[in-house]
mmCIF file of C-alpha atoms in Angstrom:
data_model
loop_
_atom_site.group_PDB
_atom_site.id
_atom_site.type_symbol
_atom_site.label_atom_id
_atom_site.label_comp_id
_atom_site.label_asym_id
_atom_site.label_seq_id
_atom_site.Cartn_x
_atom_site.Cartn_y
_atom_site.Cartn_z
ATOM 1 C CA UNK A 1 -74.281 60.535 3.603
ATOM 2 C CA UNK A 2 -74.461 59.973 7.307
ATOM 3 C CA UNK A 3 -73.061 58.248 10.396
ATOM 4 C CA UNK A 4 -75.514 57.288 12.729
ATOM 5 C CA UNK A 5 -75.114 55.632 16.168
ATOM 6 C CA UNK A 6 -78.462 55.079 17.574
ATOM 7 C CA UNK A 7 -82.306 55.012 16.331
ATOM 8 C CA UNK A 8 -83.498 58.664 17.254
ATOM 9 C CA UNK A 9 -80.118 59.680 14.948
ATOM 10 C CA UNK A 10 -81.603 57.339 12.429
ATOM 11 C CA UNK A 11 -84.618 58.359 12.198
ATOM 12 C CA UNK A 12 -83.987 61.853 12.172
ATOM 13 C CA UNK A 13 -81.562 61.769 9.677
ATOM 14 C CA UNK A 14 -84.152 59.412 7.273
ATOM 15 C CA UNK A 15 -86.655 62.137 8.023
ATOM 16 C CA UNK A 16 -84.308 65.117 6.153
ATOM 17 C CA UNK A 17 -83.263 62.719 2.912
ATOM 18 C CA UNK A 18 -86.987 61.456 2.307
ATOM 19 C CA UNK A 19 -87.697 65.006 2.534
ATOM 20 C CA UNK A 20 -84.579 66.112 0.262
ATOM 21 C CA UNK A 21 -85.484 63.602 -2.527
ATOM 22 C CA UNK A 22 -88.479 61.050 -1.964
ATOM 23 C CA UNK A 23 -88.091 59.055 -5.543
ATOM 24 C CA UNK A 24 -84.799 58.240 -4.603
ATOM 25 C CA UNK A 25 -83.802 55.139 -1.891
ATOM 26 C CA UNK A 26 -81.955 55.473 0.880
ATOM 27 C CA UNK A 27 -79.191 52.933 1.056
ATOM 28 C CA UNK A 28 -78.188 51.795 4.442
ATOM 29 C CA UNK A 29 -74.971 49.457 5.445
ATOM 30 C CA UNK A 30 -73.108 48.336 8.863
ATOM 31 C CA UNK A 31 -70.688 50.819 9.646
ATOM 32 C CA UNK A 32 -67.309 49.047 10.864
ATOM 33 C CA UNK A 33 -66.132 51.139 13.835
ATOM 34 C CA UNK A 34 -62.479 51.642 14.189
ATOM 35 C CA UNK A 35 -61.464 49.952 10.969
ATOM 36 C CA UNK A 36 -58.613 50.871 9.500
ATOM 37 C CA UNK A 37 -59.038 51.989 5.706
ATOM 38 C CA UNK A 38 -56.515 51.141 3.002
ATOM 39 C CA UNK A 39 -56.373 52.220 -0.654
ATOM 40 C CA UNK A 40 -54.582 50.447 -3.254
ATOM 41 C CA UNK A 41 -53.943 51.231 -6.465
ATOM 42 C CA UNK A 42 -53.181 48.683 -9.020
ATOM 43 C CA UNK A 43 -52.203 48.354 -12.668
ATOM 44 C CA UNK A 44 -53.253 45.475 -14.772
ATOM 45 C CA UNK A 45 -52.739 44.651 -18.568
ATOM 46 C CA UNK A 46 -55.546 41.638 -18.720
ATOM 47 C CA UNK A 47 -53.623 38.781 -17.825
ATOM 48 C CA UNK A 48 -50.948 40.556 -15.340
ATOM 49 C CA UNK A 49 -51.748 42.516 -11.851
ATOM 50 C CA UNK A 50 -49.218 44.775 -10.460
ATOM 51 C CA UNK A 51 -49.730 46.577 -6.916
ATOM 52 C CA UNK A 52 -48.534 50.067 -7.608
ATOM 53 C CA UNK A 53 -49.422 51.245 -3.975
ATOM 54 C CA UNK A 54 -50.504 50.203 -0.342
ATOM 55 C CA UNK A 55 -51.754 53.350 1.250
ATOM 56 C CA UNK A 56 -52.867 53.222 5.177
ATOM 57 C CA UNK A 57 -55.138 55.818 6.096
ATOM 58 C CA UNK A 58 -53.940 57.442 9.777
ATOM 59 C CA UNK A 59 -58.431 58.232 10.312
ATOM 60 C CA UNK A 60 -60.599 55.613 10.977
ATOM 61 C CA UNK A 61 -63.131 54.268 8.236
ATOM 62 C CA UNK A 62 -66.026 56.720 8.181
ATOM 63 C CA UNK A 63 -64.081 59.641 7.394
ATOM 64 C CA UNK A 64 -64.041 59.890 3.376
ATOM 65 C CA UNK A 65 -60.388 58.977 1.767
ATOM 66 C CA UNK A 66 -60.030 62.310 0.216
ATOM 67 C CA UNK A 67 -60.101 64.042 3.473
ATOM 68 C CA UNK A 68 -57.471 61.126 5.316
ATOM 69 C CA UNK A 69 -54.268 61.549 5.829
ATOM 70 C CA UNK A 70 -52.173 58.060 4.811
ATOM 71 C CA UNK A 71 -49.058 56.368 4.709
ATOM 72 C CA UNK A 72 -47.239 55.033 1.773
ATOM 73 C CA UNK A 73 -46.149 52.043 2.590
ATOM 74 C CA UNK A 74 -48.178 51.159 5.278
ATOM 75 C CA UNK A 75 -47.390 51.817 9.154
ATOM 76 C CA UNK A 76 -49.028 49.232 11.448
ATOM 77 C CA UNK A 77 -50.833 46.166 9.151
ATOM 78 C CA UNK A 78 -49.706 42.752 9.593
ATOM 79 C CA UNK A 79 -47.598 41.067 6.612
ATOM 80 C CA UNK A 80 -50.715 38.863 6.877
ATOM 81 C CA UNK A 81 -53.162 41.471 6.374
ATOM 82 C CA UNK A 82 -50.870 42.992 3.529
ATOM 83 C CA UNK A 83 -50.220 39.992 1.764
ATOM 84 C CA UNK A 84 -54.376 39.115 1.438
ATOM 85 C CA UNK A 85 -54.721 42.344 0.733
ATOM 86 C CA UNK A 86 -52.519 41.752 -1.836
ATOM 87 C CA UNK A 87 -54.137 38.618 -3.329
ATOM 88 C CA UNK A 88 -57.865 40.084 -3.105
ATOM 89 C CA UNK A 89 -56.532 43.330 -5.302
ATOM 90 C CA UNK A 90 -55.230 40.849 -8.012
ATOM 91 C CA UNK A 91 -58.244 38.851 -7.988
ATOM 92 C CA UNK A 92 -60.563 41.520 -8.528
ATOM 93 C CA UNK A 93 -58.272 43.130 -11.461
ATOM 94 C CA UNK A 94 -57.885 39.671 -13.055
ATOM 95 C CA UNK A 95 -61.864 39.142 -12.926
ATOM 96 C CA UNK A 96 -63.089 42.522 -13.385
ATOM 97 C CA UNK A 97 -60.361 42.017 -17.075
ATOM 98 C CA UNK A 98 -58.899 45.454 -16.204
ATOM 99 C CA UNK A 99 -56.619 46.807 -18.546
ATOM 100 C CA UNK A 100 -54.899 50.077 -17.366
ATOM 101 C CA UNK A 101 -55.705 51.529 -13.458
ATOM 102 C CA UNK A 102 -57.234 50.307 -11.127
ATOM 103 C CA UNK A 103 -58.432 51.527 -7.148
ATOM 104 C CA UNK A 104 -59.803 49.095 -4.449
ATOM 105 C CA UNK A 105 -60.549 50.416 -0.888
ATOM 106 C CA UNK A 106 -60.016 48.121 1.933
ATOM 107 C CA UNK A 107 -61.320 48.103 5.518
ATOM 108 C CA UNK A 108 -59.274 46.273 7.848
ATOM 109 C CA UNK A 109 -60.919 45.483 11.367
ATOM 110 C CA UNK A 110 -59.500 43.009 14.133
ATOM 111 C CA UNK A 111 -57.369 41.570 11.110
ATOM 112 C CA UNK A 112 -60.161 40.656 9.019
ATOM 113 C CA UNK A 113 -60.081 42.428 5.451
ATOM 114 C CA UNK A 114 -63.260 43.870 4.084
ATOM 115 C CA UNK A 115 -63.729 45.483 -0.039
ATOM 116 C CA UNK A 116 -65.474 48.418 0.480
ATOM 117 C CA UNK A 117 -65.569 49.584 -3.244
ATOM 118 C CA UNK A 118 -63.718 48.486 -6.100
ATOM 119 C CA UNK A 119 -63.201 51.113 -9.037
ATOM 120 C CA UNK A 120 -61.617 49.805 -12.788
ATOM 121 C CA UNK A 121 -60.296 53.482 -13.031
ATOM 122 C CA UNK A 122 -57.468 56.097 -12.016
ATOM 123 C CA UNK A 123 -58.219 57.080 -8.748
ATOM 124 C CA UNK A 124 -57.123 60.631 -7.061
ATOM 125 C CA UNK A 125 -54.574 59.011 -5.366
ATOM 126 C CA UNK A 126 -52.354 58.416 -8.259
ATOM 127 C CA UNK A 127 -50.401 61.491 -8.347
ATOM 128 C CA UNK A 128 -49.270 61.053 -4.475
ATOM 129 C CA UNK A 129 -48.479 56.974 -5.275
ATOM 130 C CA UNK A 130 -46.142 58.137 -8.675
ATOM 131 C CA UNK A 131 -44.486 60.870 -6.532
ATOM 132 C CA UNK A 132 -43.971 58.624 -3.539
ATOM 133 C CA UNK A 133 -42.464 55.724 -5.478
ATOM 134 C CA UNK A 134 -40.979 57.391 -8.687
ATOM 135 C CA UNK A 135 -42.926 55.423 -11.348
ATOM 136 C CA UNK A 136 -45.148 57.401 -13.490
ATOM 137 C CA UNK A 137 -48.586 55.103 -13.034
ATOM 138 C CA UNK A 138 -50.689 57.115 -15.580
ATOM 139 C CA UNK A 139 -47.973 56.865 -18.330
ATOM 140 C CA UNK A 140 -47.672 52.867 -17.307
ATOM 141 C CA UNK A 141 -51.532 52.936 -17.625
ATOM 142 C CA UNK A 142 -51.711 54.456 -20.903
ATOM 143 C CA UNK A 143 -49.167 52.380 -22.652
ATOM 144 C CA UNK A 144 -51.162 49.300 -21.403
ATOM 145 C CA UNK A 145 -54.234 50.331 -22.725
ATOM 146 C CA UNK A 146 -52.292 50.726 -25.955
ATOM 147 C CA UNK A 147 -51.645 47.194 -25.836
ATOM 148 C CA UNK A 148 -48.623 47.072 -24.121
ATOM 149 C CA UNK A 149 -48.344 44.020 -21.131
ATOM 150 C CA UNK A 150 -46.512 44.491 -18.415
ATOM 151 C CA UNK A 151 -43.308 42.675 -19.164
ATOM 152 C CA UNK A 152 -42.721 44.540 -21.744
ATOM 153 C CA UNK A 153 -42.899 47.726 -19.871
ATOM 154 C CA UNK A 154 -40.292 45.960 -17.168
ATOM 155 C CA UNK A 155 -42.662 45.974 -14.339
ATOM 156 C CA UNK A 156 -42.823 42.337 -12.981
ATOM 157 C CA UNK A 157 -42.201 42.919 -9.400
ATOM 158 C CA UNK A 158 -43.958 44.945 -6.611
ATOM 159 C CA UNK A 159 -42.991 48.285 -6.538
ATOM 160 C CA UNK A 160 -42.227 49.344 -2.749
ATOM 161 C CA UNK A 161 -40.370 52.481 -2.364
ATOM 162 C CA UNK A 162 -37.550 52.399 0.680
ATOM 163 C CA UNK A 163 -38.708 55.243 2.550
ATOM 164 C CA UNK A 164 -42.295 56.686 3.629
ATOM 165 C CA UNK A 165 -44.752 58.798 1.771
ATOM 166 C CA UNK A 166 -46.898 60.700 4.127
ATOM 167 C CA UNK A 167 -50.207 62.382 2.291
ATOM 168 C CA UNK A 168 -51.859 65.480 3.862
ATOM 169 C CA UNK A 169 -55.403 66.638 2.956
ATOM 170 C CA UNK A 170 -55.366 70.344 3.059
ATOM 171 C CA UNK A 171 -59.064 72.171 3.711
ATOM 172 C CA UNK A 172 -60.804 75.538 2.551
ATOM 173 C CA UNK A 173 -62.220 75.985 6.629
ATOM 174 C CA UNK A 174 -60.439 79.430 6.968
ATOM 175 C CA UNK A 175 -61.967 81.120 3.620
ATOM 176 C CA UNK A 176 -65.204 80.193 4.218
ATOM 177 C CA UNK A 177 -67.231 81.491 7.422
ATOM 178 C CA UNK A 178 -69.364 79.406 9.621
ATOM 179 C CA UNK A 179 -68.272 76.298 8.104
ATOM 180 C CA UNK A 180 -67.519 73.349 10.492
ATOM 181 C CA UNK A 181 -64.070 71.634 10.835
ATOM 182 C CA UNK A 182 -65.293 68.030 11.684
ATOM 183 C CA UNK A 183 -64.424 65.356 9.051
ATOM 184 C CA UNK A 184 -66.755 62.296 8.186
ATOM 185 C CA UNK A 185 -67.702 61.083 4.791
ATOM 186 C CA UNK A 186 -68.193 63.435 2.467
ATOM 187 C CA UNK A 187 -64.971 65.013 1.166
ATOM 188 C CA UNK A 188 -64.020 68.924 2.541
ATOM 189 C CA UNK A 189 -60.673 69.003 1.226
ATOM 190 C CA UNK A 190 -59.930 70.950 -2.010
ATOM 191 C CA UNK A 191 -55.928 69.780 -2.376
ATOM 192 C CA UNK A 192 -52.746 68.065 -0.855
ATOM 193 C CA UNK A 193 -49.237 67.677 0.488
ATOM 194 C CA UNK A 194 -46.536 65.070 1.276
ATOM 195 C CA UNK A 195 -43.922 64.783 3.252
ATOM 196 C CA UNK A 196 -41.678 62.326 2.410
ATOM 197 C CA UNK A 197 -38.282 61.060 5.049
ATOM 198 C CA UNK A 198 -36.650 57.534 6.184
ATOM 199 C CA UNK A 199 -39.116 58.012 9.617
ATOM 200 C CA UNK A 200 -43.329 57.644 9.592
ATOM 201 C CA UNK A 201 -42.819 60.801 12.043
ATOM 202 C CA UNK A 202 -40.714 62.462 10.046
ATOM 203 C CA UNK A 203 -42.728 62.063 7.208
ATOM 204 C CA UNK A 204 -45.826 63.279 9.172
ATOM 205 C CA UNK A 205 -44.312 66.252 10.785
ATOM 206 C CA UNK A 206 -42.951 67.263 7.337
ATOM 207 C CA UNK A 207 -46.880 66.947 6.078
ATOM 208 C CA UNK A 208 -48.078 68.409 8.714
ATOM 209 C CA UNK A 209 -45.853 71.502 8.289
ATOM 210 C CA UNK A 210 -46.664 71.506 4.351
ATOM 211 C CA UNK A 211 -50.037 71.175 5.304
ATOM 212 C CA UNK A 212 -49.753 75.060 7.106
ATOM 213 C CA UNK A 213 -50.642 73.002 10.704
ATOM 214 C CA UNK A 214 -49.372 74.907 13.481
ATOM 215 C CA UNK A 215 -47.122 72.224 14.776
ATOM 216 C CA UNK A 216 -46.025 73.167 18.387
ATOM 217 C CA UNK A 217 -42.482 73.281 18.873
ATOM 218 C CA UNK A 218 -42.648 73.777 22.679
ATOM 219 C CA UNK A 219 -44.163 72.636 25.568
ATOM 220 C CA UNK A 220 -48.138 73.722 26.229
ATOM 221 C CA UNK A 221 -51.612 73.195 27.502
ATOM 222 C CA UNK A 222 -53.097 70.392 24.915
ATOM 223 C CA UNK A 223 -57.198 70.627 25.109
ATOM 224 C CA UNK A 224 -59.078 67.504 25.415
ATOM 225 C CA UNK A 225 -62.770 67.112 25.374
ATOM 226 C CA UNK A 226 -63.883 63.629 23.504
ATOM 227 C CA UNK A 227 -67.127 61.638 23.256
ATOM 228 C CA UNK A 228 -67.204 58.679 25.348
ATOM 229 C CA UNK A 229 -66.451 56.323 22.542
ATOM 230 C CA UNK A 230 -63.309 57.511 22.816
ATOM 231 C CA UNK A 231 -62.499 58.580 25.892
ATOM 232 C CA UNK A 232 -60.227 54.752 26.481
ATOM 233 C CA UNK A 233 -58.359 55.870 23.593
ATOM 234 C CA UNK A 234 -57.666 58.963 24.456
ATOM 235 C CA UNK A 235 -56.246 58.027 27.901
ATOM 236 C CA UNK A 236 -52.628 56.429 26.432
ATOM 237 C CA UNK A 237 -52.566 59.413 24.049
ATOM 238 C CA UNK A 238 -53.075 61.813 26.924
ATOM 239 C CA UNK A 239 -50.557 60.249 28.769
ATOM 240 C CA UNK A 240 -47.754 59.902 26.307
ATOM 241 C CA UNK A 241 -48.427 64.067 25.351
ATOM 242 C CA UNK A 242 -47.624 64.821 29.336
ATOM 243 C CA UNK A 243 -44.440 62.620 28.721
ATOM 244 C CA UNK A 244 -43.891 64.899 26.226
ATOM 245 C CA UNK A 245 -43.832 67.537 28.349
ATOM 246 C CA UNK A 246 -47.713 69.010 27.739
ATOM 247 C CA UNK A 247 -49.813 70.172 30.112
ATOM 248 C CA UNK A 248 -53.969 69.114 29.924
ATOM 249 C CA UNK A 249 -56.914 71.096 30.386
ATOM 250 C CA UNK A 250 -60.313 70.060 29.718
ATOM 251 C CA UNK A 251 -63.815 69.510 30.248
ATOM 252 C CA UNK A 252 -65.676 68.632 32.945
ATOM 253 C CA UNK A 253 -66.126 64.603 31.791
ATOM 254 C CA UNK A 254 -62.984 64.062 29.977
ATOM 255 C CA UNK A 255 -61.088 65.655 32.607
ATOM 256 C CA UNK A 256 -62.621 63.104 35.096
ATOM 257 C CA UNK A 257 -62.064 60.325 33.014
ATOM 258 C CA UNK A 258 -58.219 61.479 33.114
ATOM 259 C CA UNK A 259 -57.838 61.925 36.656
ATOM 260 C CA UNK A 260 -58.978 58.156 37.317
ATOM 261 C CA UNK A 261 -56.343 57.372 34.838
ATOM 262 C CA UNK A 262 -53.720 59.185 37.334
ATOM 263 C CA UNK A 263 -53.566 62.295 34.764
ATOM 264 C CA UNK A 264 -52.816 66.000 36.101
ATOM 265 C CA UNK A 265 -55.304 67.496 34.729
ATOM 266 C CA UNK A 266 -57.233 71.483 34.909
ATOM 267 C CA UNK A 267 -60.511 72.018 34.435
ATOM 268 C CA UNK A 268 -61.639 74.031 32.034
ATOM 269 C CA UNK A 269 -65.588 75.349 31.192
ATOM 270 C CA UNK A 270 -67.193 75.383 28.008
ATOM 271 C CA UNK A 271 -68.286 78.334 26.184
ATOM 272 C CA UNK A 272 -71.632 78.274 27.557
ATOM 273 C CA UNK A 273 -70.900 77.343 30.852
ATOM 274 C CA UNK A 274 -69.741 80.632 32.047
ATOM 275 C CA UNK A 275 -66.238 82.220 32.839
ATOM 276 C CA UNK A 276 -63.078 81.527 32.151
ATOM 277 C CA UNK A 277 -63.766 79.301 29.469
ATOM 278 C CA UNK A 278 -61.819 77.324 26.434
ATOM 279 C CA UNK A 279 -63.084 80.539 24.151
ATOM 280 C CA UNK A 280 -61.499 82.921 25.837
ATOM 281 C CA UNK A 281 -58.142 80.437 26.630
ATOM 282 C CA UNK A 282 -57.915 80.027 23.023
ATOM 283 C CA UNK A 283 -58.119 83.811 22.262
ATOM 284 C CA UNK A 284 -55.597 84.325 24.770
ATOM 285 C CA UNK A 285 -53.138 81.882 22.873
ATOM 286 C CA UNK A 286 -52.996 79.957 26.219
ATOM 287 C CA UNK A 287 -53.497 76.631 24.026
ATOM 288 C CA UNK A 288 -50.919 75.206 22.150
ATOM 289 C CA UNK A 289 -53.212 71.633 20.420
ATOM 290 C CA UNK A 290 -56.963 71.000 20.632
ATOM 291 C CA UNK A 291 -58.188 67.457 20.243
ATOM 292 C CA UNK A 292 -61.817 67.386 20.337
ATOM 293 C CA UNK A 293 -64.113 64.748 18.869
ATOM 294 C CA UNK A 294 -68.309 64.468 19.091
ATOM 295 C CA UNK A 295 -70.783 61.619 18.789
ATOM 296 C CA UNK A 296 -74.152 62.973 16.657
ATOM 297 C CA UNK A 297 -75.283 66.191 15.719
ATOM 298 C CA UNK A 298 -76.499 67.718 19.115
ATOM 299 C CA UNK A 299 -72.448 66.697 20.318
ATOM 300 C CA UNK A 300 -70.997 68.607 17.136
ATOM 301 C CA UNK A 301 -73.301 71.164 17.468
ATOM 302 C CA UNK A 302 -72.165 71.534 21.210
ATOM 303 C CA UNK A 303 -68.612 72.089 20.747
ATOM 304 C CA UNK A 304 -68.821 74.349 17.160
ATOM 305 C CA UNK A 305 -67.879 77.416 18.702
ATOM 306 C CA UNK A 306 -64.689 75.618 20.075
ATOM 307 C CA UNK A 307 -63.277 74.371 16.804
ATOM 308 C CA UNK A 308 -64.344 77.217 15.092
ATOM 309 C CA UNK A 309 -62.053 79.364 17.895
ATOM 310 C CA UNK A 310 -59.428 77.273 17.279
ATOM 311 C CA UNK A 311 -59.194 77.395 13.682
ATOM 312 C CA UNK A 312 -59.443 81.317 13.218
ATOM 313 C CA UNK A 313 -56.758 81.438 16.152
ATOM 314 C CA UNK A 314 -54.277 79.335 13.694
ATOM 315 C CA UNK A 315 -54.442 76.503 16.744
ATOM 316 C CA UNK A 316 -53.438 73.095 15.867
ATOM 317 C CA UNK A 317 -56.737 70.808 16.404
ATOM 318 C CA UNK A 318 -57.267 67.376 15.527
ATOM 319 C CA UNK A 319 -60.961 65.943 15.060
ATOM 320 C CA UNK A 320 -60.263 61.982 15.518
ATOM 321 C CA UNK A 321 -57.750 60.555 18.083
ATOM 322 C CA UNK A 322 -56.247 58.525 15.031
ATOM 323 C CA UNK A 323 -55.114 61.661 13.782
ATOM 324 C CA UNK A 324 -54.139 62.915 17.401
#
């Protein structure tokens, strides 16, 4: 599976999975660029839907759910968007005659709602919804597929917990060598964490920290070096980290971009680019966050060395400004 933003990416890309498999077709679909994804889990006894969970992922659409970070309930969707969100879940559940568990993701973009996939089964975000709410959806599910309804069972309302779930993905990158930290749509992450508190942040921070994510308790130099996608984006974030009391580095075109937004901000060279560069600053333990994203291959392939630095050096780096 892969993202692809222009033709020579395209073709390059259709080149390698002809090649990998040539009886097989190669689906291709409109990629919805910063959408917000949202998994919801549902349970259903034929004649009776019941949302168990509204889960906002904090990456954009594109990088794959198991590898997303999300919020239980969710952080910044409309009532509107929630509520049709709401009414397309028990729909589908109604139509589709499930009985037991059932997973829809959602892509929400500009406040229109999109059904990416719909999926009459548990889904591996069951274990975080029953933790985060306190009602055991697997035991619900079984006892409906028993013939139970829900009514019986006493669920006739929506369940929505009164403080927020946060759900971590946590990755294998440090026990196996050479391999990239980037995220995109197929699934790296081999577990997870919560964090769980009255506060979104809170419930991040607590994640975060479960997570093993060197959280910086201090002041520092935060590296920046985005594609030009996001590059707007990262201009408020930038700014609110310096109100924070960070310091920026970074490279030579992000830190341009920063400085016409009125940003303090040193230079820094890449790797290849000679000396002193963001290598050796991260060696040093000079950086306290990275927050480094890429457009394409020959982009990711650019800054590799960087992320890979950063990750054996136990920095904190984030690969999407969502995350960030």
């Amino acid at each position: 599976m892969e993202i692809v933003y222009d033709e020579k990416s395209l073709c390059e890309y259709m080149h390698e999975a002809v090649r990998a498999s040539e009886e097989r077709p190669v689906l291709v679909d409109r990629f919805l660029e910063n959408a917000i994804e949202v998994d919801v889990d549902a349970l259903c006894d034929g004649k009776v839907a019941l949302i168990g969970g509204i889960m906002e992922h904090i990456e954009w659409a594109g990088v794959h759910s198991g590898d997303s970070a999300c919020s239980l309930p969710p952080k910044s969707l409309t009532p509107r968007v929630v509520d049709e969100i709401i009414i397309q879940t028990k729909r589908m559940a109604l139509e589709l005659k499930v009985v037991g568990l059932m997973n829809v993701q959602f892509a929400v973009q500009d406040e229109t709602v999109y059904v990416l996939e719909v999926n009459p089964r548990a889904s591996r975000t069951v274990p975080f919804v029953s933790k985060a709410t306190g009602k055991p959806l697997a035991k619900i599910a079984a006892k409906l597929m028993m013939g139970r309804t829900l009514k019986e069972l006493g669920f006739v309302e929506k369940i929505y917990p009164e403080h927020m779930s946060v759900k971590e993905p946590v990755f294998p990158f440090n026990k196996f060598q050479g391999v990239d930290v980037l995220l995109g749509p197929e699934m790296k992450s081999t577990g997870e964490v919560m964090g769980i508190d009255q506060k979104f942040s809170m419930a991040f921070a607590k994640a975060q920290l479960a997570g093993g994510a060197p959280l910086p308790l201090k002041s520092g130099k935060v590296f920046v070096s985005v594609c030009d996608r996001d590059k707007r984006a990262v201009a408020s974030l930038a700014a609110r980290l310096v109100d924070h009391g960070f310091t920026l580095v970074a490279t030579g075109g992000t830190a341009i971009f920063l400085k016409r937004h009125g940003l303090d901000v040193d230079i820094v060279k890449k790797h290849y680019e000679g000396e002193p560069n963001i290598l050796q600053a991260l060696l040093n333990k000079e950086i306290a966050m990275v927050i480094n994203t890429h457009e394409g291959k020959l982009s990711a392939v650019d800054s590799y060395e960087m992320r890979r630095t950063a990750l054996v050096t136990n920095t904190l780096y984030f690969t999407t400004i969502a995350a960030a």
